[in-house]
Coordinates of C-alpha atoms (C1' of nucleotides) in Angstrom, one line a residue:
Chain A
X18 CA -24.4 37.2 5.2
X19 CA -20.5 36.6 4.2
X20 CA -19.4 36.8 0.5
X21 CA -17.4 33.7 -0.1
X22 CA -13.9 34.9 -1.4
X23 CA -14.2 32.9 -4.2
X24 CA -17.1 35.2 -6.0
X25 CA -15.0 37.6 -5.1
X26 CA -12.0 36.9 -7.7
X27 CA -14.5 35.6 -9.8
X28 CA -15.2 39.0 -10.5
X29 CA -18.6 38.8 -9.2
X30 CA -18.6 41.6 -6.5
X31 CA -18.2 44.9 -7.8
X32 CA -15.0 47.2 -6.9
X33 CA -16.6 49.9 -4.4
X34 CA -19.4 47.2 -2.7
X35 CA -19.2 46.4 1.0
X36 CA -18.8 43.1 1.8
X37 CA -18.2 41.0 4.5
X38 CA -15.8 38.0 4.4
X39 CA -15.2 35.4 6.8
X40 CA -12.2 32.9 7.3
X41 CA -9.0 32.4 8.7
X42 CA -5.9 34.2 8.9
X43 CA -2.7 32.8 6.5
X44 CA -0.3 35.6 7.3
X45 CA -0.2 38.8 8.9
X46 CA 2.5 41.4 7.5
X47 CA 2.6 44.8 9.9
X48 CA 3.8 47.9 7.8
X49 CA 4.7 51.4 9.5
X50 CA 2.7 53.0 6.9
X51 CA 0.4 52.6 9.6
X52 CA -1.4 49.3 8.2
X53 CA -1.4 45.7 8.3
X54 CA -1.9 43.4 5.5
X55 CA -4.0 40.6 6.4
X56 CA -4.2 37.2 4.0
X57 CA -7.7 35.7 5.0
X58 CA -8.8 32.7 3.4
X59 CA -12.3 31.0 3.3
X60 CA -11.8 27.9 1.9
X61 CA -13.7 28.4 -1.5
X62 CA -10.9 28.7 -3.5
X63 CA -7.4 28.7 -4.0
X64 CA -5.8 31.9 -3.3
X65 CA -6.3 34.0 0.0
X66 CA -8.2 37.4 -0.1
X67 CA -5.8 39.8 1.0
X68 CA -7.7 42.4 3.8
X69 CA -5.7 45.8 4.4
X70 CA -6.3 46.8 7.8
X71 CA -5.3 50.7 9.0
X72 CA -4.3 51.3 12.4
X73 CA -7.5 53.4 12.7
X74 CA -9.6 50.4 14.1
X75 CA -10.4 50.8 16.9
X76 CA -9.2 47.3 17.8
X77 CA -6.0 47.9 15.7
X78 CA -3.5 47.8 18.9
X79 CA -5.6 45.4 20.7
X80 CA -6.4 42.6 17.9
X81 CA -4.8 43.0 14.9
X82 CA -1.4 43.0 15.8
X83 CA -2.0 39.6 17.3
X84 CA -3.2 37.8 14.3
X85 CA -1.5 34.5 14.2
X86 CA -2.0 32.2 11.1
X87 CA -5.2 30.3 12.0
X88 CA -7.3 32.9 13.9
X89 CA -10.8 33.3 12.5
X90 CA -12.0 36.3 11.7
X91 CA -15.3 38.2 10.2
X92 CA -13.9 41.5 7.9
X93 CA -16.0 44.3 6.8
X94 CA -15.2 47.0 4.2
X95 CA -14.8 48.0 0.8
X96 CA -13.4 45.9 -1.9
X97 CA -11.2 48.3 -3.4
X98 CA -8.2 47.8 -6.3
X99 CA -5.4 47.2 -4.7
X100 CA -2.6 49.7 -4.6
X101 CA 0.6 46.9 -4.7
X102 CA 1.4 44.1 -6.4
X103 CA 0.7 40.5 -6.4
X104 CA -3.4 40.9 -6.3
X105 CA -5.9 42.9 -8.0
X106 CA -8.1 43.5 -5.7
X107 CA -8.5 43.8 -2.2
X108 CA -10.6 44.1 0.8
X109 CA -10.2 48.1 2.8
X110 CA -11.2 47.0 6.7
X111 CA -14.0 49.2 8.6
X112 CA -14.5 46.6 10.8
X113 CA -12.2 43.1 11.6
X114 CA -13.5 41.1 14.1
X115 CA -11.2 38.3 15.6
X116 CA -13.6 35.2 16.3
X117 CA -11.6 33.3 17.5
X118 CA -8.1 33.1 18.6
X119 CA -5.6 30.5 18.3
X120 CA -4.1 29.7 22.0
X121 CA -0.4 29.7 22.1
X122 CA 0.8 30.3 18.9
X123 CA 4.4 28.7 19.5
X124 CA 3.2 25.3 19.2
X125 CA 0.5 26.1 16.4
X126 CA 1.0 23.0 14.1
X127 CA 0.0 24.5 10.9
X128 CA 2.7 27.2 10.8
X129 CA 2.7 29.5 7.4
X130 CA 5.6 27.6 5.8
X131 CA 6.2 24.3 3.7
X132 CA 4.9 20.7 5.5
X133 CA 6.1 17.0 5.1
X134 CA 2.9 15.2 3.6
X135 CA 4.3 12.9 6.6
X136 CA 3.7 15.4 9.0
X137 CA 0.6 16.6 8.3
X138 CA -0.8 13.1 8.5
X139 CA -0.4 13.0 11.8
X140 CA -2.6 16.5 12.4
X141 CA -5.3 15.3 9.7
X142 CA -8.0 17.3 12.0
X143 CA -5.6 20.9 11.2
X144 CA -4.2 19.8 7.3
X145 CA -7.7 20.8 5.6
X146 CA -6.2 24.1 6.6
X147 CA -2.9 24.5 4.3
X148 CA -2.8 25.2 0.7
X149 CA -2.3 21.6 -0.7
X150 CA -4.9 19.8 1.1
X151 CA -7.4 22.5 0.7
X152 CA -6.4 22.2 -3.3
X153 CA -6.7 18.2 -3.0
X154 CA -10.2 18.4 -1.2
X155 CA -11.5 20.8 -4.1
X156 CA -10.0 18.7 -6.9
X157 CA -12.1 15.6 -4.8
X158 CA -15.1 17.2 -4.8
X159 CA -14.7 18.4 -8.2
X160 CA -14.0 15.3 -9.7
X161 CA -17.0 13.5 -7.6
X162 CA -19.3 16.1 -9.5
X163 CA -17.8 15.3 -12.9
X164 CA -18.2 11.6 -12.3
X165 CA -21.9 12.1 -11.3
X166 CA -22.3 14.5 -14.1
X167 CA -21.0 12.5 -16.6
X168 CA -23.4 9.3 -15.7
X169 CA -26.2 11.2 -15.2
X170 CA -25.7 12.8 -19.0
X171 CA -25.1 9.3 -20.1
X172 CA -28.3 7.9 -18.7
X173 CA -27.0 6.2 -15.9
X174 CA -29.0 5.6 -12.9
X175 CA -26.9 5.9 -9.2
X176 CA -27.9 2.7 -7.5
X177 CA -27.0 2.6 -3.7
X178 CA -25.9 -0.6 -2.9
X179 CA -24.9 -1.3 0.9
X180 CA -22.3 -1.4 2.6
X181 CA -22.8 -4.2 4.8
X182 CA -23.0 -7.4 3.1
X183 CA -24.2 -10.7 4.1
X184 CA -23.3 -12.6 0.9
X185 CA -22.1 -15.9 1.9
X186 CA -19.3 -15.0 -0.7
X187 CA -18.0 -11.6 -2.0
X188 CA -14.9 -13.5 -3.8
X189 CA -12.3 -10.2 -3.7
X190 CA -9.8 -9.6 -0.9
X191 CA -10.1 -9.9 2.3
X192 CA -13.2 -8.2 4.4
X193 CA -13.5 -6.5 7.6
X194 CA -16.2 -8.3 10.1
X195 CA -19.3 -6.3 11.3
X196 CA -20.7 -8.0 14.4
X197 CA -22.2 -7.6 17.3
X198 CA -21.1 -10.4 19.0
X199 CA -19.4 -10.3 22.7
X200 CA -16.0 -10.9 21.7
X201 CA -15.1 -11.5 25.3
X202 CA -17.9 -13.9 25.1
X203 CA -18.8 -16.1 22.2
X204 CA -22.1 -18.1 21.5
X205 CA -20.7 -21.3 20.2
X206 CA -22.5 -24.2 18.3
X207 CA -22.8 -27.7 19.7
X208 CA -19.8 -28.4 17.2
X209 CA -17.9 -25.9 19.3
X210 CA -17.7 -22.9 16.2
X211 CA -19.1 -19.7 16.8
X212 CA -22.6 -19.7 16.7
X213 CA -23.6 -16.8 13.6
X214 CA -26.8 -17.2 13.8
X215 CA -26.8 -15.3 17.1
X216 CA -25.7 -12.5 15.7
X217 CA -27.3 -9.4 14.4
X218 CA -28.4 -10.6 10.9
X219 CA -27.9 -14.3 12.0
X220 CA -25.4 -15.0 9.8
X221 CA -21.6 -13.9 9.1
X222 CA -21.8 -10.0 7.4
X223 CA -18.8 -8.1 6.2
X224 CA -18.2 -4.3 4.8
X225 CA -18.7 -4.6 1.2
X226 CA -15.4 -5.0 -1.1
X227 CA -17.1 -4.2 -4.3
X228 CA -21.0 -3.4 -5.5
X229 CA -20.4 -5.1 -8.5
X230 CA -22.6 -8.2 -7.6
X231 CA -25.2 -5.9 -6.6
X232 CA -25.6 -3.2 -9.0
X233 CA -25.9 -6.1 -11.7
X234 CA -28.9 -6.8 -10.5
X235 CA -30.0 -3.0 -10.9
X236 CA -28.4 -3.3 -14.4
X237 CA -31.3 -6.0 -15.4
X238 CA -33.4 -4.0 -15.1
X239 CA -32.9 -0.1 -15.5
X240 CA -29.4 -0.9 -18.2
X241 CA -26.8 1.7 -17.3
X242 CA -26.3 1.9 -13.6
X243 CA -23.5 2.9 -11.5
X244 CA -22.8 2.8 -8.0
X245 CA -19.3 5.2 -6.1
X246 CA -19.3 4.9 -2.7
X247 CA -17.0 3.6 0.0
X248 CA -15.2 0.2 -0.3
X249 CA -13.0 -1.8 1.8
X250 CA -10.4 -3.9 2.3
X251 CA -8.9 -6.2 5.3
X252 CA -5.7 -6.5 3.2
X253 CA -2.5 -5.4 5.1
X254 CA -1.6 -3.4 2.0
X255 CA 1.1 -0.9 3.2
X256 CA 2.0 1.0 -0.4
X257 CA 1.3 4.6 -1.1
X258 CA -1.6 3.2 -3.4
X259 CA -3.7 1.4 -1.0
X260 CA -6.1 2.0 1.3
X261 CA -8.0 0.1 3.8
X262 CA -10.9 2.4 3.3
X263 CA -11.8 3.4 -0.3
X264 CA -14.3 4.8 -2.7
X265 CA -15.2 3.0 -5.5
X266 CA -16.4 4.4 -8.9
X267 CA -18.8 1.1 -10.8
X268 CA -20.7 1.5 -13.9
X269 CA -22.4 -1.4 -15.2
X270 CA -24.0 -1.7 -19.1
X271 CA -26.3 -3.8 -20.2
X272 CA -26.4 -5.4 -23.8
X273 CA -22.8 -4.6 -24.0
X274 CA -19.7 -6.3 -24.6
X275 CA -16.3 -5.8 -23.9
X276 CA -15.2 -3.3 -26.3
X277 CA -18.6 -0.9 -25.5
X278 CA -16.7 -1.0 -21.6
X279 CA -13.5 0.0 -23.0
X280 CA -15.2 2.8 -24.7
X281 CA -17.3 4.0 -21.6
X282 CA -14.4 3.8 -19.8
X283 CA -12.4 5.9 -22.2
X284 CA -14.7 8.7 -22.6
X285 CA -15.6 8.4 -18.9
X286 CA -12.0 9.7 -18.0
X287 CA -11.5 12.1 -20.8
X288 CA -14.7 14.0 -19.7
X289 CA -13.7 13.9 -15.7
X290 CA -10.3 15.1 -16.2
X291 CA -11.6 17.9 -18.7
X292 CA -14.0 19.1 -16.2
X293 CA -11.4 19.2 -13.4
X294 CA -9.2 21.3 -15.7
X295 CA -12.3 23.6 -16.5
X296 CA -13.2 24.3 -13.2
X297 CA -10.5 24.4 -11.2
X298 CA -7.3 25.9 -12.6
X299 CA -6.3 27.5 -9.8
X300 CA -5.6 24.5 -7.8
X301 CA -4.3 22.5 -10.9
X302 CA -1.6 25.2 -11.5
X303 CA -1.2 24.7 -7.6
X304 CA -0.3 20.8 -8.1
X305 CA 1.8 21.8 -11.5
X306 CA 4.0 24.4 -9.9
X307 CA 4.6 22.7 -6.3
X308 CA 3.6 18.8 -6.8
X309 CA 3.9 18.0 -10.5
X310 CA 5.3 20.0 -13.4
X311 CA 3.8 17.7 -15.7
X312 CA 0.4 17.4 -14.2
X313 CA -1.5 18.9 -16.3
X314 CA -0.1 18.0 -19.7
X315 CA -0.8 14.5 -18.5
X316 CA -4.1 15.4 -18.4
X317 CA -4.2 17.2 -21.3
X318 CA -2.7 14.6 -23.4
X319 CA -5.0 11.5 -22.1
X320 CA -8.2 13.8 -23.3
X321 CA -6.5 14.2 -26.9
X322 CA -5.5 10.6 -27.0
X323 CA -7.2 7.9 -28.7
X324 CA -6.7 5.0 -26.1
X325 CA -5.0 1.9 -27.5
X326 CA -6.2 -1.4 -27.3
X327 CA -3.8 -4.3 -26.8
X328 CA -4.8 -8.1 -26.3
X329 CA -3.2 -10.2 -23.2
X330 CA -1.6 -12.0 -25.7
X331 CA 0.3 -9.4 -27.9
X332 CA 1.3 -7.6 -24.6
X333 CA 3.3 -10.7 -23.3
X334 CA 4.6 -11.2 -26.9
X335 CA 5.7 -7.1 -26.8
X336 CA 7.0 -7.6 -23.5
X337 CA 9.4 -10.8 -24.2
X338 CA 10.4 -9.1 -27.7
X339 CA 11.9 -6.6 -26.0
X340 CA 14.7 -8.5 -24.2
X341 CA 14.0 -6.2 -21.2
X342 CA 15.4 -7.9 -17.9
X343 CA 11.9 -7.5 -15.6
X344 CA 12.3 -9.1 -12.0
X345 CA 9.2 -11.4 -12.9
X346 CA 10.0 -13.3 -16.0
X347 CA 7.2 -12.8 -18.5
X348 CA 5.2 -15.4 -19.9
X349 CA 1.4 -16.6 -21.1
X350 CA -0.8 -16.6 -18.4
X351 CA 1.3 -14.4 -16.1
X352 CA -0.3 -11.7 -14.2
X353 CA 0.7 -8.0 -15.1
X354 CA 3.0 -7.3 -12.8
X355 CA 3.5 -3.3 -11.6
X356 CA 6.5 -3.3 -13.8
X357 CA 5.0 -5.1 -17.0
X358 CA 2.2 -2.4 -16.4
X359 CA 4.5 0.6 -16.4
X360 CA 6.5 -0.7 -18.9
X361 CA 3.6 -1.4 -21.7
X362 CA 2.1 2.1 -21.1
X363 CA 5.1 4.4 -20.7
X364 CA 7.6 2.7 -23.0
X365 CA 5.3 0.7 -25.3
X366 CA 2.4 3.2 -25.8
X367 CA 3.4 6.0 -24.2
X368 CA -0.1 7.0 -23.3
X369 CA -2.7 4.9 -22.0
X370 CA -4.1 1.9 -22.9
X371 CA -6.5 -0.8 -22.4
X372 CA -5.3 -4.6 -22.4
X373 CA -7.7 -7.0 -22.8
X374 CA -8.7 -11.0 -22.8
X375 CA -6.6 -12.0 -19.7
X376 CA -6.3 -15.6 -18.8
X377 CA -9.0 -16.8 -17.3
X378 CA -7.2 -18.1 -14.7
X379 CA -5.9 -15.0 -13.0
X380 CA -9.3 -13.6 -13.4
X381 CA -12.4 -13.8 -11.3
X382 CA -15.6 -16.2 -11.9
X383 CA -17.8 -13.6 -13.4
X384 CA -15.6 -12.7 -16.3
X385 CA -16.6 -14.0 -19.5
X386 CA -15.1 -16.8 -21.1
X387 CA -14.0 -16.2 -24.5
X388 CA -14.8 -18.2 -27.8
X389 CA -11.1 -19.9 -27.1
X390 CA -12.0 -21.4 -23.5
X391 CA -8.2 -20.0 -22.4
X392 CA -9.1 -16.5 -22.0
X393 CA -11.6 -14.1 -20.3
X394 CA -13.3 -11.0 -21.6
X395 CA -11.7 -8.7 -19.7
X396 CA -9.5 -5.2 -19.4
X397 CA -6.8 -3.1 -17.9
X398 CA -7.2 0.3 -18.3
X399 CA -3.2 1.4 -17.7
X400 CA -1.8 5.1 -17.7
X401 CA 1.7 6.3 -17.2
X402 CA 2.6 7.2 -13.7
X403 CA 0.4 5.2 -12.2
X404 CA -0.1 2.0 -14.2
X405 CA -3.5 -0.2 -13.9
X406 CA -6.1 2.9 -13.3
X407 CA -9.3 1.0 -14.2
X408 CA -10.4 -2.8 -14.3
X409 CA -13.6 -4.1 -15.9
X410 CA -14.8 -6.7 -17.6
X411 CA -17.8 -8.4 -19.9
X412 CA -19.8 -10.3 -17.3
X413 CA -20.7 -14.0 -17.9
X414 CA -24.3 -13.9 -18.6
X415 CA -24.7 -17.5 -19.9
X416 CA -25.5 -19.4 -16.6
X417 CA -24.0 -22.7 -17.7
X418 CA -20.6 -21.2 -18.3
X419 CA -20.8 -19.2 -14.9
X420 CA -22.0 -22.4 -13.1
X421 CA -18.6 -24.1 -14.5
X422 CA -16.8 -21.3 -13.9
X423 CA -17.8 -21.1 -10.1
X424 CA -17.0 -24.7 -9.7
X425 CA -13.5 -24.7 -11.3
X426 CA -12.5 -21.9 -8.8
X427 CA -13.4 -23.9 -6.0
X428 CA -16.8 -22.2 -5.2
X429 CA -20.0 -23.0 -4.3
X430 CA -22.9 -22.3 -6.9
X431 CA -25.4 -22.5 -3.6
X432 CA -23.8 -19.3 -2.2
X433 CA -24.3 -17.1 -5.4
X434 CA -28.2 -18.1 -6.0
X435 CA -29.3 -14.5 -6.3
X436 CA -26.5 -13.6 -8.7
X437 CA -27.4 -16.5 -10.9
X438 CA -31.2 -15.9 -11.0
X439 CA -30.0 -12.8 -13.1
X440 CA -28.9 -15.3 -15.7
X441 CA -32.5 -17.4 -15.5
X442 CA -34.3 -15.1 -16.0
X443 CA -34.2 -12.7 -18.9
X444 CA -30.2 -12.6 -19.0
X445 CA -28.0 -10.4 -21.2
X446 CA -24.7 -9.6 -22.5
X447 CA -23.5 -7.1 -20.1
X448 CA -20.2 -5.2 -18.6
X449 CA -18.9 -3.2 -16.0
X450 CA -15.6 -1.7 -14.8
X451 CA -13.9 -0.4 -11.4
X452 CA -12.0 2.8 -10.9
X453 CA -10.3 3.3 -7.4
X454 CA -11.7 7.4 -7.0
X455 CA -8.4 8.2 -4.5
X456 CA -6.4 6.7 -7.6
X457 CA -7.6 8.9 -10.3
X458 CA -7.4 11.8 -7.9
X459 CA -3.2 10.8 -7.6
X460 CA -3.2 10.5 -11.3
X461 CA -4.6 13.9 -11.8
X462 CA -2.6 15.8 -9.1
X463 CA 0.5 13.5 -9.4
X464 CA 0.5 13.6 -5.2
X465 CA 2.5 10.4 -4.8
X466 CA 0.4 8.8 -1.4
X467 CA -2.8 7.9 -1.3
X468 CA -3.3 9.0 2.3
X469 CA -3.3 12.7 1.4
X470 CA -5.6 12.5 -1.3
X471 CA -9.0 11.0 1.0
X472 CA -9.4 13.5 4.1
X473 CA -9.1 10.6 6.8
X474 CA -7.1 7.6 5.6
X475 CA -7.9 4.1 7.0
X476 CA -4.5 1.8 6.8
X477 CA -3.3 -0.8 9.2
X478 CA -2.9 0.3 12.1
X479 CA -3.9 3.8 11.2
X480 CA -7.5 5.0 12.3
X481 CA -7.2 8.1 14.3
X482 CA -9.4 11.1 14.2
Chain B
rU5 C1' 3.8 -9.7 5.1
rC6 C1' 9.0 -9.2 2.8
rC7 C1' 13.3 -5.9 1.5
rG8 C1' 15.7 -1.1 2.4
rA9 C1' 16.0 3.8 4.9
rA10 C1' 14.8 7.1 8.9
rG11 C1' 13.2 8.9 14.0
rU12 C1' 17.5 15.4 17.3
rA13 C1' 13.4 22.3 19.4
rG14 C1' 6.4 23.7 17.5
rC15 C1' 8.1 22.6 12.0
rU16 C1' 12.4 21.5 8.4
rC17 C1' 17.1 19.7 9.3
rA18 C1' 22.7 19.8 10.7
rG19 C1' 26.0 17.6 14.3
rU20 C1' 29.2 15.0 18.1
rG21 C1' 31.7 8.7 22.7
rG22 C1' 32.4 13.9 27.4
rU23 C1' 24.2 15.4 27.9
rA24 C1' 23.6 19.8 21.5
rG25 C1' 23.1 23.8 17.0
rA26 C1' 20.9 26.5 12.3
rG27 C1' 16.7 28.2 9.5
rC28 C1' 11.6 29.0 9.9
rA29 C1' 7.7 29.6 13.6
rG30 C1' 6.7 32.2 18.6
rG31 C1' 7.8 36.8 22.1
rC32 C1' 10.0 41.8 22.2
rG33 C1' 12.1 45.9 19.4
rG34 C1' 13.3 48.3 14.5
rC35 C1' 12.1 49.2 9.3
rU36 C1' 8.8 48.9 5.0
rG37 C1' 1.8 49.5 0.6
rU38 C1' 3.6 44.6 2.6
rU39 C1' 3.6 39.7 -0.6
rA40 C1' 5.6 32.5 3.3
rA41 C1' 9.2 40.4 3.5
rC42 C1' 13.8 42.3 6.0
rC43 C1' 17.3 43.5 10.6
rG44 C1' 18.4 42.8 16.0
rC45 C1' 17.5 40.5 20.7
rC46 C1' 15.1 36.5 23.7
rG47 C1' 12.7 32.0 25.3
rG48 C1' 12.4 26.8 23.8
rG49 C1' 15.2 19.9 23.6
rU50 C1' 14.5 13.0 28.8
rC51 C1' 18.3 13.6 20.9
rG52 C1' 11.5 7.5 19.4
rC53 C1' 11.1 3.6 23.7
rA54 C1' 13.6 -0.4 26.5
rG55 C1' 18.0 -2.9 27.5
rG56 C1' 23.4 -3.6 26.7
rU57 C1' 28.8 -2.1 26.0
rU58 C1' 31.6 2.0 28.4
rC59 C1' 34.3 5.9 33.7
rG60 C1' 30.6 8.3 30.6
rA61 C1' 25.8 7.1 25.2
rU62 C1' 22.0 11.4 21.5
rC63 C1' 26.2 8.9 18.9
rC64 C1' 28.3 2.0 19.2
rC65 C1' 25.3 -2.9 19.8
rU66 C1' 20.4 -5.6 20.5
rG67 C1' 15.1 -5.6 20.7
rC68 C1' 10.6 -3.0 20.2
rC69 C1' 7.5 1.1 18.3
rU70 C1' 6.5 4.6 14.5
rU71 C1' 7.2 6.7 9.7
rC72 C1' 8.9 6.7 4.6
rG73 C1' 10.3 4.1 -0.1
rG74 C1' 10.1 -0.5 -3.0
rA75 C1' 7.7 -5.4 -3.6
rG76 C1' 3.5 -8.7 -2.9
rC77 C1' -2.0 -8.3 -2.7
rC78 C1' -5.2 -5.1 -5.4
rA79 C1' -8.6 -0.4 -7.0

RNA sequence: UCCGAAGUAGCUCAGUGGUAGAGCAGGCGGCUGUUAACCGCCGGGUCGCAGGUUCGAUCCCUGCCUUCGGAGCCA
């Protein structure tokens, strides 16, 4: 059994114990001391564990000299302190066993030397292997624990809602088709439309855009329930902060209001960020060397921050006040535009800040309607750099308003039946919020495209590997 | 989808109307308890694709494809 090189810098293996590690080669450096320094890395953390391998093996002349970055290979010895500079420790060879080799190193596309973030899009199968990805993934999977963690201390139930939906109406974006239908072949109704009910659930299904509507109905009964999973979107979105393909972060409180949401959402972020910089500060100081100086004093400073709250309507009276020239002209019952949102929380606030009681026009049908009939219970969560990071909102739980409200927007209250039972029977005041997960991950390592932050984007046109 | 920019060696880029170079990577050699080391030599390119202008195009023009940045949509 390997030790993982992590333990190993964690302190956790004792200088003079024999261990075995097992990954692939970063560099080899030959020296005529009679010795090659080998920089092995497994993965588990940050740094690679530096292997010191004499000319003695028996395999010295054979193998060793022929490590290329990305063999594989198993190491035995001694982890002894190490006799230069630039590591503590390091790992005296008995044994290095090459597992595998890399064929024709010339055109080996991960080569020990800076990438384009362009470039290594294109060899997403090989990226996992360089320093920045292999920080990004650990920063994912770190943050995914937090977010989990955090819930579960909360008292939050995870509530896995599907990801195929048959919902007549979703009412967000534009959704990707799941059918099994003979495209080359249609089934077609007398009335000449294609014929649903032949297909597999016998009605039109999509991928889920949201499991808002659903986890509601988990929220009636068990109160604080959240659902992160994968989302998508059949938008043809080409920005560095969309995805086709997303995952989706959706807490949903019961006997709440608005201002309960901002609060969840507040202390929400401040605990996930403070657990990324707890447990992985090796890759943080990664992204704040080589990807953002000012990564981590973001974070720092959004976990020391009170959030501010700003309603809609002071927000458009700040933004006309200040005689800025904006490309969209700014007025009541505008939509936030990117540059409104930047503006409010890196000029205004200068830190984040959640805007609330939007028009209810530019909001959705679920949102609910304030005392003045013009505006909607809910909020913006924005932060500098990246502008709108969260979106949430008090739901409607009174099912006369919500019956209105689906008729003004042009829907049907027939197609929503499910959603409205929640409100005959046994209804409550009760809010939510959405986080896009690849966009707090951008937030916290300040990478700039959305693509390098999931391990296998989905964009138009883009779904190799 | 709209606006703008860019596609030259495995990678990062320079360059020219007369078919091309550097650094890194790779191979060989030298040197060194080395730190993406250093020194020397060597191999490596249909200059994104398709047309057009021209005696001649990688360079100029047109179209297409791809990528990047911004906007919209949104998370």
């Amino acid at each position: 059994m390997s030790t993982r090189i992590a333990l190993v810098f964690a302190g956790q293996v004792p200088v003079g114990e024999k261990v075995t590690i097992e990954g692939w080669i970063r560099t080899r450096r030959d020296s005529k001391a009679g010795l090659s320094f080998l920089a092995v890395s497994d993965g588990s953390c940050f740094d690679p564990l530096q292997v010191v391998a004499p000319q003695e093996l028996t395999n010295y002349a054979t193998d060793v000299v022929r490590l290329t970055a990305g063999c594989s290979v198993r190491c035995i010895g001694e982890l002894v302190a190490s006799q230069g500079k630039g590591q503590t420790v390091e790992l005296r060879a008995d044994t290095v066993e090459v597992v595998g080799w890399v064929d024709d190193p010339d055109t080996y596309p991960m080569q020990p030397k800076r990438h384009t973030m362009e470039y290594l899009r294109e060899v997403a199968h090989l990226r996992p292997r360089t320093n920045v990805i292999g920080a990004v993934t650990r920063v994912r999977h770190t943050l995914a624990q937090a977010v989990h963690r955090f819930f579960d201390q909360q008292g939050f139930f995870w509530v896995h809602t599907p990801i195929v939906t048959a919902s007549d109406a979703e009412g967000a974006g534009q959704m990707f088709r799941v059918s099994t239908l003979d495209l080359e072949n249609l089934p077609r109704t007398p009335a000449g439309r294609v014929d649903f009910d032949k297909d597999f659930f016998g009605k039109e299904a999509h991928l889920t855009v949201s499991g808002q509507l659903n986890v509601e109905t988990y929220c009636m009964a068990l109160s604080r329930v959240y659902t992160f999973g994968p989302t998508f979107r059949a938008e043809n979105s080409n920005t560095r902060r969309h995805l086709a393909e997303f995952w989706m972060i959706e807490p949903e409180l019961a006997f709440a209001d608005l201002a309960a949401d901002a609060q969840l959402a507040e202390d929400f972020l401040k605990f996930i960020f403070k657990t990324l910089l707890d447990e992985r500060k090796d890759d943080m100081q990664f992204f704040e060397k080589h990807v953002d100086k000012d990564c981590i004093t973001r974070l720092t400073a959004m976990i020391d921050s009170k959030f501010e709250r700003m309603d809609y309507t002071d927000a458009i009276a700040t933004l006309v006040a200040s005689n800025k020239k904006f490309e969209f002209p700014v007025s009541w019952g505008i939509d936030l535009q990117s540059e409104h949102e930047k503006f409010l929380t890196e000029e205004v606030v200068k830190g984040p800040v959640a805007v609330v009681n939007y028009p209810k026009d530019i909001k959705a049908f679920y949102m609910r309607m304030n005392d003045d009939e013009k505006t909607v219970a809910a909020m913006d969560i924005l932060a500098p750099g990246i502008g709108e990071i969260i979106g949430g909102s008090q739901r409607e739980e009174r099912l006369d308003m919500l019956d209105r409200r689906i008729t003004q927007m042009g829907l049907h209250a027939g197609d929503y039946n499910w959603y409205r039972d929640l409100r005959r029977y046994g209804t409550v005041p009760h809010a939510g919020f959405g986080l896009g997960f690849e966009r707090a991950i951008l937030y916290a390592t300040g990478i700039e495209n959305i693509r390098d932050v999931i391990p296998f984007p989905r964009a138009p046109r883009q779904a190799e590997f």
